Amino acid sequence: MEVTDHELLSQYRRGHVAALETLVERHRRTVFGFILNMTNDYGDAEEVFQEVWFRVIRKIGMYRERNFPGWLVRIARNIIIDRARRRKPDFSLDSESRDGRSPGDVLPGKDPGPRARLAASDLGRKIVAAVAVLPREQKEVFLMRLRAEIPFKEIARIQKVSINTALARMQYALDKLRTLLKDDYEGLASGRL
Amino acid sequence: MTETVKMNCEESRRLSLLADSGELSGGTAGQLEAHLAACDACRAWRDGVRDVFSAAKNALPAGEPSPAVMSRIRAAAERRTGARVILFRQPLFGAIAAAAAAVLIAAGGWLMLAPGKTAPSKHVDRLLVIAAAVSENGVHEPAARNGTEHDQKLRALGAQLLLMEGLVAEESADANLNGAFLAPDA
């Protein structure tokens, strides 16, 4: 049976570095995916990801959450917001990469196959662009669900709103994406990707 | 579609999101299913957002951090753990503990200790926490990590120091020492 996050945290507190490495490995793709899709910049995403784990290491004695991925995403969100405030107008959460490339161009992902083909397609680029222009709060909810599968109850706690507000933000985000992609909707519905 | 059904549609769409995230209880899930079975619009909406969600999952860049970033995180983790493991072996810790003891003893005498009396346990406890906080802040980390092994050891150290100064009964100091050093590996 897989060792729980909680047990790994306890092991690290007792001095087992390998336990933290397992945690980083376990949550690497989801947390990095969330950060990358929020920042739309690979360099920024790496810096934020690194800072997330530095903070985890520093604050591990204060960890009281029940949902470890939720804690990681909460830290990542705070760092992203802090950086956005410091770097305005140079850095924006709601626009494309600072170097002018689309997020899809920044890092297409290592795995070939359907993902790479979709990311490289017109439809893939439309989806990336549509997500990029979502208001920040809606994009957060959408990406917390999409990348880290954070429950709505936890998302509501992270955003400090009611669960109904979190659900409404998700609904708005999905409705906007459906509208923006309506011309391609037949392709989505039929799985022709 | 009646007005009542429209209102239910709004609710059912949010419940559909909760159902997909596994957060819907059995009774409500049944009501949702009943609504979806009767409402083509809500069923189409749910299927549509699932398609969008799935397509976005594949379209948005995923990627992963570079090995250099992973190495820096690993190094930070090792440094931090190393600091904790060697804490009790460092001469610096002894010096800080001595300083903590001085604060502890002075504060204890000033606060509530009359000559010839044993300190009330709640005050002793507070002093132990002060000693722990002084030591901990002086070394590498904020205080207030009650209940951790590290905290227990600091409290035991404070108890030893109090015992040496004759400010607490031996049983009280022993309780802290046992709690810190005998469990859970003993």
PDB file of C-alpha atoms in Angstrom, chain A residues 8-186:
ATOM      1  CA  LEU A   8       5.987  10.857   4.468  1.00  0.00           C
ATOM      2  CA  LEU A   9       5.869  14.257   6.144  1.00  0.00           C
ATOM      3  CA  SER A  10       6.358  12.597   9.524  1.00  0.00           C
ATOM      4  CA  GLN A  11       9.291  10.630   8.178  1.00  0.00           C
ATOM      5  CA  TYR A  12      10.910  13.783   6.844  1.00  0.00           C
ATOM      6  CA  ARG A  13      10.428  15.480  10.193  1.00  0.00           C
ATOM      7  CA  ARG A  14      12.334  12.565  11.709  1.00  0.00           C
ATOM      8  CA  GLY A  15      15.219  13.230   9.337  1.00  0.00           C
ATOM      9  CA  HIS A  16      14.510  11.023   6.311  1.00  0.00           C
ATOM     10  CA  VAL A  17      15.279  13.182   3.276  1.00  0.00           C
ATOM     11  CA  ALA A  18      14.107  10.439   0.935  1.00  0.00           C
ATOM     12  CA  ALA A  19      10.582  10.896   2.264  1.00  0.00           C
ATOM     13  CA  LEU A  20      10.506  14.474   1.049  1.00  0.00           C
ATOM     14  CA  GLU A  21      11.946  13.417  -2.289  1.00  0.00           C
ATOM     15  CA  THR A  22       9.065  10.970  -2.629  1.00  0.00           C
ATOM     16  CA  LEU A  23       6.592  13.744  -1.899  1.00  0.00           C
ATOM     17  CA  VAL A  24       8.180  16.058  -4.468  1.00  0.00           C
ATOM     18  CA  GLU A  25       8.135  13.285  -7.041  1.00  0.00           C
ATOM     19  CA  ARG A  26       4.549  12.341  -6.245  1.00  0.00           C
ATOM     20  CA  HIS A  27       3.193  15.876  -6.666  1.00  0.00           C
ATOM     21  CA  ARG A  28       5.697  17.191  -9.193  1.00  0.00           C
ATOM     22  CA  ARG A  29       3.576  17.019 -12.318  1.00  0.00           C
ATOM     23  CA  THR A  30       0.317  18.243 -10.827  1.00  0.00           C
ATOM     24  CA  VAL A  31       1.808  21.167  -8.928  1.00  0.00           C
ATOM     25  CA  PHE A  32       4.121  22.174 -11.747  1.00  0.00           C
ATOM     26  CA  GLY A  33       1.265  21.858 -14.248  1.00  0.00           C
ATOM     27  CA  PHE A  34      -0.896  24.152 -12.144  1.00  0.00           C
ATOM     28  CA  ILE A  35       1.902  26.713 -11.794  1.00  0.00           C
ATOM     29  CA  LEU A  36       2.867  26.564 -15.451  1.00  0.00           C
ATOM     30  CA  ASN A  37      -0.718  27.035 -16.631  1.00  0.00           C
ATOM     31  CA  MET A  38      -1.218  29.902 -14.176  1.00  0.00           C
ATOM     32  CA  THR A  39       1.980  31.757 -15.082  1.00  0.00           C
ATOM     33  CA  ASN A  40       2.244  30.754 -18.750  1.00  0.00           C
ATOM     34  CA  ASP A  41       6.001  30.991 -18.477  1.00  0.00           C
ATOM     35  CA  TYR A  42       8.330  28.054 -17.964  1.00  0.00           C
ATOM     36  CA  GLY A  43      11.046  30.075 -16.219  1.00  0.00           C
ATOM     37  CA  ASP A  44       8.556  31.628 -13.822  1.00  0.00           C
ATOM     38  CA  ALA A  45       6.989  28.238 -13.221  1.00  0.00           C
ATOM     39  CA  GLU A  46      10.337  26.754 -12.244  1.00  0.00           C
ATOM     40  CA  GLU A  47      11.045  29.586  -9.818  1.00  0.00           C
ATOM     41  CA  VAL A  48       7.614  29.325  -8.224  1.00  0.00           C
ATOM     42  CA  PHE A  49       7.818  25.531  -8.011  1.00  0.00           C
ATOM     43  CA  GLN A  50      11.186  25.738  -6.295  1.00  0.00           C
ATOM     44  CA  GLU A  51       9.931  28.373  -3.865  1.00  0.00           C
ATOM     45  CA  VAL A  52       6.876  26.233  -3.049  1.00  0.00           C
ATOM     46  CA  TRP A  53       9.101  23.406  -1.857  1.00  0.00           C
ATOM     47  CA  PHE A  54      11.503  25.710  -0.065  1.00  0.00           C
ATOM     48  CA  ARG A  55       8.528  27.024   1.909  1.00  0.00           C
ATOM     49  CA  VAL A  56       7.266  23.516   2.569  1.00  0.00           C
ATOM     50  CA  ILE A  57      10.686  22.611   3.965  1.00  0.00           C
ATOM     51  CA  ARG A  58      10.803  25.748   6.109  1.00  0.00           C
ATOM     52  CA  LYS A  59       7.230  25.494   7.391  1.00  0.00           C
ATOM     53  CA  ILE A  60       6.867  21.764   7.684  1.00  0.00           C
ATOM     54  CA  GLY A  61       6.612  21.993  11.464  1.00  0.00           C
ATOM     55  CA  MET A  62       3.575  24.213  11.103  1.00  0.00           C
ATOM     56  CA  TYR A  63       1.737  21.945   8.668  1.00  0.00           C
ATOM     57  CA  ARG A  64      -1.760  21.285   9.986  1.00  0.00           C
ATOM     58  CA  GLU A  65      -3.738  20.700   6.782  1.00  0.00           C
ATOM     59  CA  ARG A  66      -5.539  17.516   5.919  1.00  0.00           C
ATOM     60  CA  ASN A  67      -5.056  17.881   2.182  1.00  0.00           C
ATOM     61  CA  PHE A  68      -1.375  18.054   1.275  1.00  0.00           C
ATOM     62  CA  PRO A  69      -1.846  18.814  -2.458  1.00  0.00           C
ATOM     63  CA  GLY A  70      -4.244  21.551  -1.384  1.00  0.00           C
ATOM     64  CA  TRP A  71      -1.518  22.998   0.830  1.00  0.00           C
ATOM     65  CA  LEU A  72       0.968  22.916  -2.043  1.00  0.00           C
ATOM     66  CA  VAL A  73      -1.463  24.643  -4.386  1.00  0.00           C
ATOM     67  CA  ARG A  74      -2.307  27.203  -1.718  1.00  0.00           C
ATOM     68  CA  ILE A  75       1.391  28.061  -1.308  1.00  0.00           C
ATOM     69  CA  ALA A  76       1.860  28.179  -5.083  1.00  0.00           C
ATOM     70  CA  ARG A  77      -1.126  30.475  -5.487  1.00  0.00           C
ATOM     71  CA  ASN A  78       0.172  32.846  -2.811  1.00  0.00           C
ATOM     72  CA  ILE A  79       3.600  33.010  -4.423  1.00  0.00           C
ATOM     73  CA  ILE A  80       2.112  33.618  -7.867  1.00  0.00           C
ATOM     74  CA  ILE A  81      -0.087  36.425  -6.555  1.00  0.00           C
ATOM     75  CA  ASP A  82       2.830  38.006  -4.667  1.00  0.00           C
ATOM     76  CA  ARG A  83       5.016  37.895  -7.738  1.00  0.00           C
ATOM     77  CA  ALA A  84       2.281  39.312  -9.933  1.00  0.00           C
ATOM     78  CA  ARG A  85       1.824  42.234  -7.547  1.00  0.00           C
ATOM     79  CA  ARG A  86       5.544  42.922  -7.440  1.00  0.00           C
ATOM     80  CA  ARG A  87       6.060  42.694 -11.165  1.00  0.00           C
ATOM     81  CA  LYS A  88       3.066  44.560 -12.525  1.00  0.00           C
ATOM     82  CA  PRO A  89       2.647  45.434 -15.323  1.00  0.00           C
ATOM     83  CA  ASP A  90       5.494  43.285 -16.560  1.00  0.00           C
ATOM     84  CA  PHE A  91       3.943  40.092 -15.236  1.00  0.00           C
ATOM     85  CA  SER A  92       0.311  39.244 -15.752  1.00  0.00           C
ATOM     86  CA  LEU A  93      -1.680  36.237 -14.701  1.00  0.00           C
ATOM     87  CA  ASP A  94      -4.224  36.767 -17.430  1.00  0.00           C
ATOM     88  CA  SER A  95      -2.066  37.100 -20.479  1.00  0.00           C
ATOM     89  CA  GLU A  96       0.327  35.131 -22.567  1.00  0.00           C
ATOM     90  CA  SER A  97       3.968  34.499 -21.796  1.00  0.00           C
ATOM     91  CA  ARG A  98       6.196  37.522 -21.188  1.00  0.00           C
ATOM     92  CA  ASP A  99       8.404  36.570 -24.081  1.00  0.00           C
ATOM     93  CA  GLY A 100       5.437  36.699 -26.437  1.00  0.00           C
ATOM     94  CA  ARG A 101       5.215  32.977 -27.075  1.00  0.00           C
ATOM     95  CA  SER A 102       1.991  31.177 -26.435  1.00  0.00           C
ATOM     96  CA  PRO A 103       1.990  28.826 -23.447  1.00  0.00           C
ATOM     97  CA  GLY A 104       1.628  25.920 -25.830  1.00  0.00           C
ATOM     98  CA  ASP A 105       4.877  26.927 -27.473  1.00  0.00           C
ATOM     99  CA  VAL A 106       6.745  27.249 -24.212  1.00  0.00           C
ATOM    100  CA  LEU A 107       6.660  23.621 -23.276  1.00  0.00           C
ATOM    101  CA  PRO A 108       4.653  21.165 -25.304  1.00  0.00           C
ATOM    102  CA  GLY A 109       5.216  18.381 -22.822  1.00  0.00           C
ATOM    103  CA  LYS A 110       7.512  15.408 -23.095  1.00  0.00           C
ATOM    104  CA  ASP A 111       4.996  12.752 -23.919  1.00  0.00           C
ATOM    105  CA  PRO A 112       4.138  12.470 -27.600  1.00  0.00           C
ATOM    106  CA  GLY A 113       0.790  11.155 -28.790  1.00  0.00           C
ATOM    107  CA  PRO A 114      -2.669  12.700 -28.394  1.00  0.00           C
ATOM    108  CA  ARG A 115      -1.515  15.409 -26.022  1.00  0.00           C
ATOM    109  CA  ALA A 116       1.258  16.669 -28.256  1.00  0.00           C
ATOM    110  CA  ARG A 117      -0.917  16.456 -31.343  1.00  0.00           C
ATOM    111  CA  LEU A 118      -3.723  18.391 -29.698  1.00  0.00           C
ATOM    112  CA  ALA A 119      -1.370  21.002 -28.249  1.00  0.00           C
ATOM    113  CA  ALA A 120       0.079  21.567 -31.692  1.00  0.00           C
ATOM    114  CA  SER A 121      -3.307  21.770 -33.417  1.00  0.00           C
ATOM    115  CA  ASP A 122      -5.410  24.873 -34.030  1.00  0.00           C
ATOM    116  CA  LEU A 123      -7.926  23.597 -31.536  1.00  0.00           C
ATOM    117  CA  GLY A 124      -5.210  23.079 -28.949  1.00  0.00           C
ATOM    118  CA  ARG A 125      -3.957  26.626 -29.405  1.00  0.00           C
ATOM    119  CA  LYS A 126      -7.517  27.942 -29.113  1.00  0.00           C
ATOM    120  CA  ILE A 127      -8.012  26.116 -25.829  1.00  0.00           C
ATOM    121  CA  VAL A 128      -4.747  27.455 -24.456  1.00  0.00           C
ATOM    122  CA  ALA A 129      -5.676  30.993 -25.495  1.00  0.00           C
ATOM    123  CA  ALA A 130      -9.196  30.652 -24.093  1.00  0.00           C
ATOM    124  CA  VAL A 131      -7.915  29.512 -20.693  1.00  0.00           C
ATOM    125  CA  ALA A 132      -5.292  32.279 -20.674  1.00  0.00           C
ATOM    126  CA  VAL A 133      -7.928  35.025 -20.876  1.00  0.00           C
ATOM    127  CA  LEU A 134     -10.123  33.708 -18.075  1.00  0.00           C
ATOM    128  CA  PRO A 135     -10.340  36.010 -15.032  1.00  0.00           C
ATOM    129  CA  ARG A 136      -7.784  34.969 -12.435  1.00  0.00           C
ATOM    130  CA  GLU A 137     -10.233  33.583  -9.864  1.00  0.00           C
ATOM    131  CA  GLN A 138     -11.997  31.457 -12.477  1.00  0.00           C
ATOM    132  CA  LYS A 139      -8.721  30.289 -13.957  1.00  0.00           C
ATOM    133  CA  GLU A 140      -7.513  29.275 -10.487  1.00  0.00           C
ATOM    134  CA  VAL A 141     -10.578  27.142  -9.830  1.00  0.00           C
ATOM    135  CA  PHE A 142     -10.440  25.612 -13.278  1.00  0.00           C
ATOM    136  CA  LEU A 143      -6.744  24.749 -13.005  1.00  0.00           C
ATOM    137  CA  MET A 144      -6.939  23.515  -9.424  1.00  0.00           C
ATOM    138  CA  ARG A 145      -9.531  21.015 -10.605  1.00  0.00           C
ATOM    139  CA  LEU A 146      -7.844  20.245 -13.918  1.00  0.00           C
ATOM    140  CA  ARG A 147      -4.255  19.878 -12.765  1.00  0.00           C
ATOM    141  CA  ALA A 148      -4.345  18.985  -9.078  1.00  0.00           C
ATOM    142  CA  GLU A 149      -7.897  17.596  -8.712  1.00  0.00           C
ATOM    143  CA  ILE A 150      -8.413  19.666  -5.599  1.00  0.00           C
ATOM    144  CA  PRO A 151     -11.961  19.177  -4.210  1.00  0.00           C
ATOM    145  CA  PHE A 152     -14.258  22.200  -4.401  1.00  0.00           C
ATOM    146  CA  LYS A 153     -14.477  22.279  -0.631  1.00  0.00           C
ATOM    147  CA  GLU A 154     -10.711  22.754  -0.446  1.00  0.00           C
ATOM    148  CA  ILE A 155     -10.689  25.238  -3.339  1.00  0.00           C
ATOM    149  CA  ALA A 156     -13.236  27.326  -1.431  1.00  0.00           C
ATOM    150  CA  ARG A 157     -10.909  27.340   1.597  1.00  0.00           C
ATOM    151  CA  ILE A 158      -7.913  28.304  -0.522  1.00  0.00           C
ATOM    152  CA  GLN A 159      -9.767  31.172  -2.173  1.00  0.00           C
ATOM    153  CA  LYS A 160     -11.504  32.100   1.094  1.00  0.00           C
ATOM    154  CA  VAL A 161     -14.957  31.989  -0.491  1.00  0.00           C
ATOM    155  CA  SER A 162     -18.054  29.830  -0.049  1.00  0.00           C
ATOM    156  CA  ILE A 163     -18.253  26.534  -1.879  1.00  0.00           C
ATOM    157  CA  ASN A 164     -21.115  27.975  -3.952  1.00  0.00           C
ATOM    158  CA  THR A 165     -18.846  30.769  -5.120  1.00  0.00           C
ATOM    159  CA  ALA A 166     -16.130  28.287  -6.043  1.00  0.00           C
ATOM    160  CA  LEU A 167     -18.673  26.227  -7.982  1.00  0.00           C
ATOM    161  CA  ALA A 168     -20.035  29.336  -9.696  1.00  0.00           C
ATOM    162  CA  ARG A 169     -16.513  30.329 -10.765  1.00  0.00           C
ATOM    163  CA  MET A 170     -15.978  26.888 -12.249  1.00  0.00           C
ATOM    164  CA  GLN A 171     -19.311  27.072 -14.008  1.00  0.00           C
ATOM    165  CA  TYR A 172     -18.504  30.510 -15.469  1.00  0.00           C
ATOM    166  CA  ALA A 173     -15.091  29.303 -16.599  1.00  0.00           C
ATOM    167  CA  LEU A 174     -16.517  26.251 -18.313  1.00  0.00           C
ATOM    168  CA  ASP A 175     -19.330  28.249 -19.921  1.00  0.00           C
ATOM    169  CA  LYS A 176     -16.819  30.764 -21.274  1.00  0.00           C
ATOM    170  CA  LEU A 177     -14.620  28.022 -22.659  1.00  0.00           C
ATOM    171  CA  ARG A 178     -17.625  26.378 -24.286  1.00  0.00           C
ATOM    172  CA  THR A 179     -18.592  29.692 -25.847  1.00  0.00           C
ATOM    173  CA  LEU A 180     -15.089  30.466 -27.067  1.00  0.00           C
ATOM    174  CA  LEU A 181     -14.767  26.985 -28.487  1.00  0.00           C
ATOM    175  CA  LYS A 182     -18.265  26.659 -29.843  1.00  0.00           C
ATOM    176  CA  ASP A 183     -17.113  26.544 -33.456  1.00  0.00           C
ATOM    177  CA  ASP A 184     -14.984  23.551 -32.583  1.00  0.00           C
ATOM    178  CA  TYR A 185     -17.506  22.016 -30.299  1.00  0.00           C
ATOM    179  CA  GLU A 186     -18.375  19.246 -32.701  1.00  0.00           C
TER     180      GLU A 186
END
